[in-house]
Amino acid sequence: MKKEGRPTESRFRSRSEHSLDEKGRLSIPARFREILHEEYNDKLVVTNWHKCLKAYPPQAWEDIETTLLNQGKKEPGMAEFRRYVISGVTECPVDRQGRILLPATLRTDFDLKREVVLNGMLDHFEIWDKAAWDAETRRTRENFQNFEQSLSTLGIL
């Protein structure tokens, strides 16, 4: 379903603010929908994470599951992590209006009531409660100097 001339690997970039409707449906930004439609047949896997939900194309999520199965058993505490993350895994197809339905359990666990932020993370995107997102970005800005050594090592600075 991929268009000719399109990069081999599309990325989820940028952020946008959206509102959940009364049924818990969330409109996916057009730039994210295009990637999901053209490359992943309008499919998405959503799961709970630390402070937000994470949304992955199916193949990216399958890669994570494979890593957890093959290598995660060796790491202490990984059974607990797997239990938590896998318990929230939900396949969320994108409907014709470009929305996904977030299950009530995931909405409740992350206090997603109305205003949410979708934040691109290149190979996946995050779904945050707006207030939690604002607090997290404030904290990140305050601690930005902590990233300078890692950025320098990567050749970004």
mmCIF file with all atom_site columns, C-alpha atoms in Angstrom:
data_model
loop_
_atom_site.group_PDB
_atom_site.id
_atom_site.type_symbol
_atom_site.label_atom_id
_atom_site.label_alt_id
_atom_site.label_comp_id
_atom_site.label_asym_id
_atom_site.label_entity_id
_atom_site.label_seq_id
_atom_site.pdbx_PDB_ins_code
_atom_site.Cartn_x
_atom_site.Cartn_y
_atom_site.Cartn_z
_atom_site.occupancy
_atom_site.B_iso_or_equiv
_atom_site.pdbx_formal_charge
_atom_site.auth_seq_id
_atom_site.auth_comp_id
_atom_site.auth_asym_id
_atom_site.auth_atom_id
_atom_site.pdbx_PDB_model_num
ATOM 1   C CA . MET A 1 1   ? 0.000   0.000   0.000  1.00 0.00 ? 1   MET A CA 1
ATOM 2   C CA . LYS A 1 2   ? 3.084   2.219   0.100  1.00 0.00 ? 2   LYS A CA 1
ATOM 3   C CA . LYS A 1 3   ? 3.278   5.146   -2.349 1.00 0.00 ? 3   LYS A CA 1
ATOM 4   C CA . GLU A 1 4   ? 6.172   5.283   -4.782 1.00 0.00 ? 4   GLU A CA 1
ATOM 5   C CA . GLY A 1 5   ? 8.816   7.828   -3.887 1.00 0.00 ? 5   GLY A CA 1
ATOM 6   C CA . ARG A 1 6   ? 7.898   7.754   -0.207 1.00 0.00 ? 6   ARG A CA 1
ATOM 7   C CA . PRO A 1 7   ? 10.728  7.157   2.282  1.00 0.00 ? 7   PRO A CA 1
ATOM 8   C CA . THR A 1 8   ? 11.168  3.519   3.237  1.00 0.00 ? 8   THR A CA 1
ATOM 9   C CA . GLU A 1 9   ? 10.396  4.279   6.850  1.00 0.00 ? 9   GLU A CA 1
ATOM 10  C CA . SER A 1 10  ? 7.964   7.053   7.718  1.00 0.00 ? 10  SER A CA 1
ATOM 11  C CA . ARG A 1 11  ? 8.225   8.687   11.100 1.00 0.00 ? 11  ARG A CA 1
ATOM 12  C CA . PHE A 1 12  ? 5.712   9.989   13.612 1.00 0.00 ? 12  PHE A CA 1
ATOM 13  C CA . ARG A 1 13  ? 6.831   13.561  14.302 1.00 0.00 ? 13  ARG A CA 1
ATOM 14  C CA . SER A 1 14  ? 5.484   16.621  16.091 1.00 0.00 ? 14  SER A CA 1
ATOM 15  C CA . ARG A 1 15  ? 2.641   16.917  18.563 1.00 0.00 ? 15  ARG A CA 1
ATOM 16  C CA . SER A 1 16  ? -0.966  17.968  18.456 1.00 0.00 ? 16  SER A CA 1
ATOM 17  C CA . GLU A 1 17  ? -3.753  18.552  20.933 1.00 0.00 ? 17  GLU A CA 1
ATOM 18  C CA . HIS A 1 18  ? -7.063  16.757  20.581 1.00 0.00 ? 18  HIS A CA 1
ATOM 19  C CA . SER A 1 19  ? -10.219 16.070  22.542 1.00 0.00 ? 19  SER A CA 1
ATOM 20  C CA . LEU A 1 20  ? -11.680 12.700  23.380 1.00 0.00 ? 20  LEU A CA 1
ATOM 21  C CA . ASP A 1 21  ? -15.363 12.468  22.535 1.00 0.00 ? 21  ASP A CA 1
ATOM 22  C CA . GLU A 1 22  ? -17.963 11.153  24.997 1.00 0.00 ? 22  GLU A CA 1
ATOM 23  C CA . LYS A 1 23  ? -17.379 7.570   23.807 1.00 0.00 ? 23  LYS A CA 1
ATOM 24  C CA . GLY A 1 24  ? -13.608 7.745   24.266 1.00 0.00 ? 24  GLY A CA 1
ATOM 25  C CA . ARG A 1 25  ? -12.784 8.129   20.581 1.00 0.00 ? 25  ARG A CA 1
ATOM 26  C CA . LEU A 1 26  ? -9.676  10.045  19.642 1.00 0.00 ? 26  LEU A CA 1
ATOM 27  C CA . SER A 1 27  ? -9.040  11.690  16.290 1.00 0.00 ? 27  SER A CA 1
ATOM 28  C CA . ILE A 1 28  ? -5.597  10.810  14.933 1.00 0.00 ? 28  ILE A CA 1
ATOM 29  C CA . PRO A 1 29  ? -3.704  13.705  13.266 1.00 0.00 ? 29  PRO A CA 1
ATOM 30  C CA . ALA A 1 30  ? -3.797  13.569  9.458  1.00 0.00 ? 30  ALA A CA 1
ATOM 31  C CA . ARG A 1 31  ? -0.010  13.161  9.160  1.00 0.00 ? 31  ARG A CA 1
ATOM 32  C CA . PHE A 1 32  ? -0.143  10.113  11.472 1.00 0.00 ? 32  PHE A CA 1
ATOM 33  C CA . ARG A 1 33  ? -3.248  8.708   9.732  1.00 0.00 ? 33  ARG A CA 1
ATOM 34  C CA . GLU A 1 34  ? -1.494  8.874   6.377  1.00 0.00 ? 34  GLU A CA 1
ATOM 35  C CA . ILE A 1 35  ? 1.350   6.696   7.655  1.00 0.00 ? 35  ILE A CA 1
ATOM 36  C CA . LEU A 1 36  ? -1.054  4.257   9.319  1.00 0.00 ? 36  LEU A CA 1
ATOM 37  C CA . HIS A 1 37  ? -3.230  4.028   6.212  1.00 0.00 ? 37  HIS A CA 1
ATOM 38  C CA . GLU A 1 38  ? -0.484  3.696   3.619  1.00 0.00 ? 38  GLU A CA 1
ATOM 39  C CA . GLU A 1 39  ? 1.887   1.454   5.527  1.00 0.00 ? 39  GLU A CA 1
ATOM 40  C CA . TYR A 1 40  ? -0.093  -0.372  8.207  1.00 0.00 ? 40  TYR A CA 1
ATOM 41  C CA . ASN A 1 41  ? -3.641  -0.855  6.854  1.00 0.00 ? 41  ASN A CA 1
ATOM 42  C CA . ASP A 1 42  ? -5.109  1.565   9.422  1.00 0.00 ? 42  ASP A CA 1
ATOM 43  C CA . LYS A 1 43  ? -4.033  -0.599  12.346 1.00 0.00 ? 43  LYS A CA 1
ATOM 44  C CA . LEU A 1 44  ? -2.559  0.519   15.627 1.00 0.00 ? 44  LEU A CA 1
ATOM 45  C CA . VAL A 1 45  ? -1.594  -1.165  18.910 1.00 0.00 ? 45  VAL A CA 1
ATOM 46  C CA . VAL A 1 46  ? -2.017  0.918   22.075 1.00 0.00 ? 46  VAL A CA 1
ATOM 47  C CA . THR A 1 47  ? -0.698  0.034   25.526 1.00 0.00 ? 47  THR A CA 1
ATOM 48  C CA . ASN A 1 48  ? -0.030  1.568   28.915 1.00 0.00 ? 48  ASN A CA 1
ATOM 49  C CA . TRP A 1 49  ? 3.464   2.775   29.695 1.00 0.00 ? 49  TRP A CA 1
ATOM 50  C CA . HIS A 1 50  ? 4.957   4.857   32.480 1.00 0.00 ? 50  HIS A CA 1
ATOM 51  C CA . LYS A 1 51  ? 3.168   8.219   32.336 1.00 0.00 ? 51  LYS A CA 1
ATOM 52  C CA . CYS A 1 52  ? 1.225   7.900   29.096 1.00 0.00 ? 52  CYS A CA 1
ATOM 53  C CA . LEU A 1 53  ? -0.171  5.509   26.531 1.00 0.00 ? 53  LEU A CA 1
ATOM 54  C CA . LYS A 1 54  ? 2.036   4.423   23.652 1.00 0.00 ? 54  LYS A CA 1
ATOM 55  C CA . ALA A 1 55  ? 0.664   3.714   20.179 1.00 0.00 ? 55  ALA A CA 1
ATOM 56  C CA . TYR A 1 56  ? 2.622   1.503   17.791 1.00 0.00 ? 56  TYR A CA 1
ATOM 57  C CA . PRO A 1 57  ? 2.144   0.240   14.258 1.00 0.00 ? 57  PRO A CA 1
ATOM 58  C CA . PRO A 1 58  ? 1.557   -3.526  14.527 1.00 0.00 ? 58  PRO A CA 1
ATOM 59  C CA . GLN A 1 59  ? 4.981   -4.550  13.193 1.00 0.00 ? 59  GLN A CA 1
ATOM 60  C CA . ALA A 1 60  ? 6.828   -2.263  15.606 1.00 0.00 ? 60  ALA A CA 1
ATOM 61  C CA . TRP A 1 61  ? 4.800   -3.702  18.493 1.00 0.00 ? 61  TRP A CA 1
ATOM 62  C CA . GLU A 1 62  ? 5.472   -7.274  17.347 1.00 0.00 ? 62  GLU A CA 1
ATOM 63  C CA . ASP A 1 63  ? 9.197   -6.478  17.390 1.00 0.00 ? 63  ASP A CA 1
ATOM 64  C CA . ILE A 1 64  ? 8.896   -5.304  21.017 1.00 0.00 ? 64  ILE A CA 1
ATOM 65  C CA . GLU A 1 65  ? 7.003   -8.451  21.996 1.00 0.00 ? 65  GLU A CA 1
ATOM 66  C CA . THR A 1 66  ? 9.635   -10.622 20.322 1.00 0.00 ? 66  THR A CA 1
ATOM 67  C CA . THR A 1 67  ? 12.411  -8.815  22.181 1.00 0.00 ? 67  THR A CA 1
ATOM 68  C CA . LEU A 1 68  ? 10.565  -9.227  25.482 1.00 0.00 ? 68  LEU A CA 1
ATOM 69  C CA . LEU A 1 69  ? 10.075  -12.933 24.820 1.00 0.00 ? 69  LEU A CA 1
ATOM 70  C CA . ASN A 1 70  ? 13.599  -13.664 23.625 1.00 0.00 ? 70  ASN A CA 1
ATOM 71  C CA . GLN A 1 71  ? 15.716  -11.376 25.754 1.00 0.00 ? 71  GLN A CA 1
ATOM 72  C CA . GLY A 1 72  ? 13.466  -9.958  28.448 1.00 0.00 ? 72  GLY A CA 1
ATOM 73  C CA . LYS A 1 73  ? 13.425  -13.170 30.468 1.00 0.00 ? 73  LYS A CA 1
ATOM 74  C CA . LYS A 1 74  ? 17.090  -12.679 31.339 1.00 0.00 ? 74  LYS A CA 1
ATOM 75  C CA . GLU A 1 75  ? 16.633  -9.287  32.974 1.00 0.00 ? 75  GLU A CA 1
ATOM 76  C CA . PRO A 1 76  ? 15.549  -8.999  36.626 1.00 0.00 ? 76  PRO A CA 1
ATOM 77  C CA . GLY A 1 77  ? 12.119  -7.452  37.033 1.00 0.00 ? 77  GLY A CA 1
ATOM 78  C CA . MET A 1 78  ? 11.111  -7.973  33.420 1.00 0.00 ? 78  MET A CA 1
ATOM 79  C CA . ALA A 1 79  ? 8.252   -10.333 34.289 1.00 0.00 ? 79  ALA A CA 1
ATOM 80  C CA . GLU A 1 80  ? 6.664   -7.517  36.283 1.00 0.00 ? 80  GLU A CA 1
ATOM 81  C CA . PHE A 1 81  ? 7.235   -5.048  33.443 1.00 0.00 ? 81  PHE A CA 1
ATOM 82  C CA . ARG A 1 82  ? 5.806   -7.474  30.853 1.00 0.00 ? 82  ARG A CA 1
ATOM 83  C CA . ARG A 1 83  ? 2.772   -8.151  33.026 1.00 0.00 ? 83  ARG A CA 1
ATOM 84  C CA . TYR A 1 84  ? 2.050   -4.434  33.299 1.00 0.00 ? 84  TYR A CA 1
ATOM 85  C CA . VAL A 1 85  ? 2.621   -3.495  29.663 1.00 0.00 ? 85  VAL A CA 1
ATOM 86  C CA . ILE A 1 86  ? 1.058   -6.558  28.040 1.00 0.00 ? 86  ILE A CA 1
ATOM 87  C CA . SER A 1 87  ? -2.057  -6.250  30.226 1.00 0.00 ? 87  SER A CA 1
ATOM 88  C CA . GLY A 1 88  ? -2.869  -2.980  28.490 1.00 0.00 ? 88  GLY A CA 1
ATOM 89  C CA . VAL A 1 89  ? -2.265  -4.045  24.886 1.00 0.00 ? 89  VAL A CA 1
ATOM 90  C CA . THR A 1 90  ? -5.254  -3.195  22.722 1.00 0.00 ? 90  THR A CA 1
ATOM 91  C CA . GLU A 1 91  ? -5.580  -3.309  18.960 1.00 0.00 ? 91  GLU A CA 1
ATOM 92  C CA . CYS A 1 92  ? -7.200  -0.042  17.923 1.00 0.00 ? 92  CYS A CA 1
ATOM 93  C CA . PRO A 1 93  ? -8.165  0.103   14.246 1.00 0.00 ? 93  PRO A CA 1
ATOM 94  C CA . VAL A 1 94  ? -8.500  3.575   12.745 1.00 0.00 ? 94  VAL A CA 1
ATOM 95  C CA . ASP A 1 95  ? -12.115 4.119   11.661 1.00 0.00 ? 95  ASP A CA 1
ATOM 96  C CA . ARG A 1 96  ? -13.276 5.917   8.506  1.00 0.00 ? 96  ARG A CA 1
ATOM 97  C CA . GLN A 1 97  ? -13.314 9.242   10.346 1.00 0.00 ? 97  GLN A CA 1
ATOM 98  C CA . GLY A 1 98  ? -9.670  8.791   11.371 1.00 0.00 ? 98  GLY A CA 1
ATOM 99  C CA . ARG A 1 99  ? -10.408 7.964   15.019 1.00 0.00 ? 99  ARG A CA 1
ATOM 100 C CA . ILE A 1 100 ? -9.483  5.203   17.415 1.00 0.00 ? 100 ILE A CA 1
ATOM 101 C CA . LEU A 1 101 ? -11.521 4.055   20.398 1.00 0.00 ? 101 LEU A CA 1
ATOM 102 C CA . LEU A 1 102 ? -9.457  4.059   23.582 1.00 0.00 ? 102 LEU A CA 1
ATOM 103 C CA . PRO A 1 103 ? -10.734 1.453   26.058 1.00 0.00 ? 103 PRO A CA 1
ATOM 104 C CA . ALA A 1 104 ? -12.220 2.789   29.286 1.00 0.00 ? 104 ALA A CA 1
ATOM 105 C CA . THR A 1 105 ? -9.580  0.992   31.375 1.00 0.00 ? 105 THR A CA 1
ATOM 106 C CA . LEU A 1 106 ? -6.724  2.779   29.617 1.00 0.00 ? 106 LEU A CA 1
ATOM 107 C CA . ARG A 1 107 ? -8.518  6.136   29.788 1.00 0.00 ? 107 ARG A CA 1
ATOM 108 C CA . THR A 1 108 ? -9.130  5.682   33.515 1.00 0.00 ? 108 THR A CA 1
ATOM 109 C CA . ASP A 1 109 ? -5.597  4.489   34.303 1.00 0.00 ? 109 ASP A CA 1
ATOM 110 C CA . PHE A 1 110 ? -4.087  7.617   32.736 1.00 0.00 ? 110 PHE A CA 1
ATOM 111 C CA . ASP A 1 111 ? -6.837  10.062  33.720 1.00 0.00 ? 111 ASP A CA 1
ATOM 112 C CA . LEU A 1 112 ? -7.659  10.772  30.068 1.00 0.00 ? 112 LEU A CA 1
ATOM 113 C CA . LYS A 1 113 ? -10.910 12.694  30.295 1.00 0.00 ? 113 LYS A CA 1
ATOM 114 C CA . ARG A 1 114 ? -11.086 15.241  27.503 1.00 0.00 ? 114 ARG A CA 1
ATOM 115 C CA . GLU A 1 115 ? -7.963  17.150  26.466 1.00 0.00 ? 115 GLU A CA 1
ATOM 116 C CA . VAL A 1 116 ? -5.067  14.993  25.270 1.00 0.00 ? 116 VAL A CA 1
ATOM 117 C CA . VAL A 1 117 ? -1.759  15.485  23.497 1.00 0.00 ? 117 VAL A CA 1
ATOM 118 C CA . LEU A 1 118 ? -0.476  13.151  20.786 1.00 0.00 ? 118 LEU A CA 1
ATOM 119 C CA . ASN A 1 119 ? 3.296   13.311  20.605 1.00 0.00 ? 119 ASN A CA 1
ATOM 120 C CA . GLY A 1 120 ? 5.283   11.719  17.788 1.00 0.00 ? 120 GLY A CA 1
ATOM 121 C CA . MET A 1 121 ? 8.264   9.615   18.866 1.00 0.00 ? 121 MET A CA 1
ATOM 122 C CA . LEU A 1 122 ? 9.475   8.620   15.369 1.00 0.00 ? 122 LEU A CA 1
ATOM 123 C CA . ASP A 1 123 ? 8.589   4.895   15.389 1.00 0.00 ? 123 ASP A CA 1
ATOM 124 C CA . HIS A 1 124 ? 5.472   5.312   17.558 1.00 0.00 ? 124 HIS A CA 1
ATOM 125 C CA . PHE A 1 125 ? 3.501   8.075   19.235 1.00 0.00 ? 125 PHE A CA 1
ATOM 126 C CA . GLU A 1 126 ? 2.380   8.829   22.767 1.00 0.00 ? 126 GLU A CA 1
ATOM 127 C CA . ILE A 1 127 ? -1.045  9.788   24.097 1.00 0.00 ? 127 ILE A CA 1
ATOM 128 C CA . TRP A 1 128 ? -0.884  12.042  27.161 1.00 0.00 ? 128 TRP A CA 1
ATOM 129 C CA . ASP A 1 129 ? -3.372  13.762  29.415 1.00 0.00 ? 129 ASP A CA 1
ATOM 130 C CA . LYS A 1 130 ? -2.835  17.464  28.613 1.00 0.00 ? 130 LYS A CA 1
ATOM 131 C CA . ALA A 1 131 ? -2.011  18.465  32.211 1.00 0.00 ? 131 ALA A CA 1
ATOM 132 C CA . ALA A 1 132 ? 0.447   15.562  32.590 1.00 0.00 ? 132 ALA A CA 1
ATOM 133 C CA . TRP A 1 133 ? 2.076   16.512  29.258 1.00 0.00 ? 133 TRP A CA 1
ATOM 134 C CA . ASP A 1 134 ? 2.465   20.134  30.360 1.00 0.00 ? 134 ASP A CA 1
ATOM 135 C CA . ALA A 1 135 ? 4.082   19.059  33.653 1.00 0.00 ? 135 ALA A CA 1
ATOM 136 C CA . GLU A 1 136 ? 6.415   16.608  31.884 1.00 0.00 ? 136 GLU A CA 1
ATOM 137 C CA . THR A 1 137 ? 7.597   19.144  29.288 1.00 0.00 ? 137 THR A CA 1
ATOM 138 C CA . ARG A 1 138 ? 8.161   21.744  32.021 1.00 0.00 ? 138 ARG A CA 1
ATOM 139 C CA . ARG A 1 139 ? 10.315  19.237  33.934 1.00 0.00 ? 139 ARG A CA 1
ATOM 140 C CA . THR A 1 140 ? 12.221  18.295  30.773 1.00 0.00 ? 140 THR A CA 1
ATOM 141 C CA . ARG A 1 141 ? 12.989  21.949  29.960 1.00 0.00 ? 141 ARG A CA 1
ATOM 142 C CA . GLU A 1 142 ? 14.228  22.524  33.511 1.00 0.00 ? 142 GLU A CA 1
ATOM 143 C CA . ASN A 1 143 ? 16.566  19.515  33.237 1.00 0.00 ? 143 ASN A CA 1
ATOM 144 C CA . PHE A 1 144 ? 17.584  19.912  29.602 1.00 0.00 ? 144 PHE A CA 1
ATOM 145 C CA . GLN A 1 145 ? 21.266  20.362  30.424 1.00 0.00 ? 145 GLN A CA 1
ATOM 146 C CA . ASN A 1 146 ? 21.250  16.749  31.664 1.00 0.00 ? 146 ASN A CA 1
ATOM 147 C CA . PHE A 1 147 ? 20.926  15.594  28.044 1.00 0.00 ? 147 PHE A CA 1
ATOM 148 C CA . GLU A 1 148 ? 23.944  17.486  26.723 1.00 0.00 ? 148 GLU A CA 1
ATOM 149 C CA . GLN A 1 149 ? 26.524  14.731  27.350 1.00 0.00 ? 149 GLN A CA 1
ATOM 150 C CA . SER A 1 150 ? 24.381  12.090  25.635 1.00 0.00 ? 150 SER A CA 1
ATOM 151 C CA . LEU A 1 151 ? 23.637  14.428  22.735 1.00 0.00 ? 151 LEU A CA 1
ATOM 152 C CA . SER A 1 152 ? 27.324  15.191  22.367 1.00 0.00 ? 152 SER A CA 1
ATOM 153 C CA . THR A 1 153 ? 28.173  11.470  22.365 1.00 0.00 ? 153 THR A CA 1
ATOM 154 C CA . LEU A 1 154 ? 25.620  10.952  19.586 1.00 0.00 ? 154 LEU A CA 1
ATOM 155 C CA . GLY A 1 155 ? 27.194  13.795  17.588 1.00 0.00 ? 155 GLY A CA 1
ATOM 156 C CA . ILE A 1 156 ? 24.076  15.961  17.792 1.00 0.00 ? 156 ILE A CA 1
ATOM 157 C CA . LEU A 1 157 ? 25.732  18.812  19.738 1.00 0.00 ? 157 LEU A CA 1
#
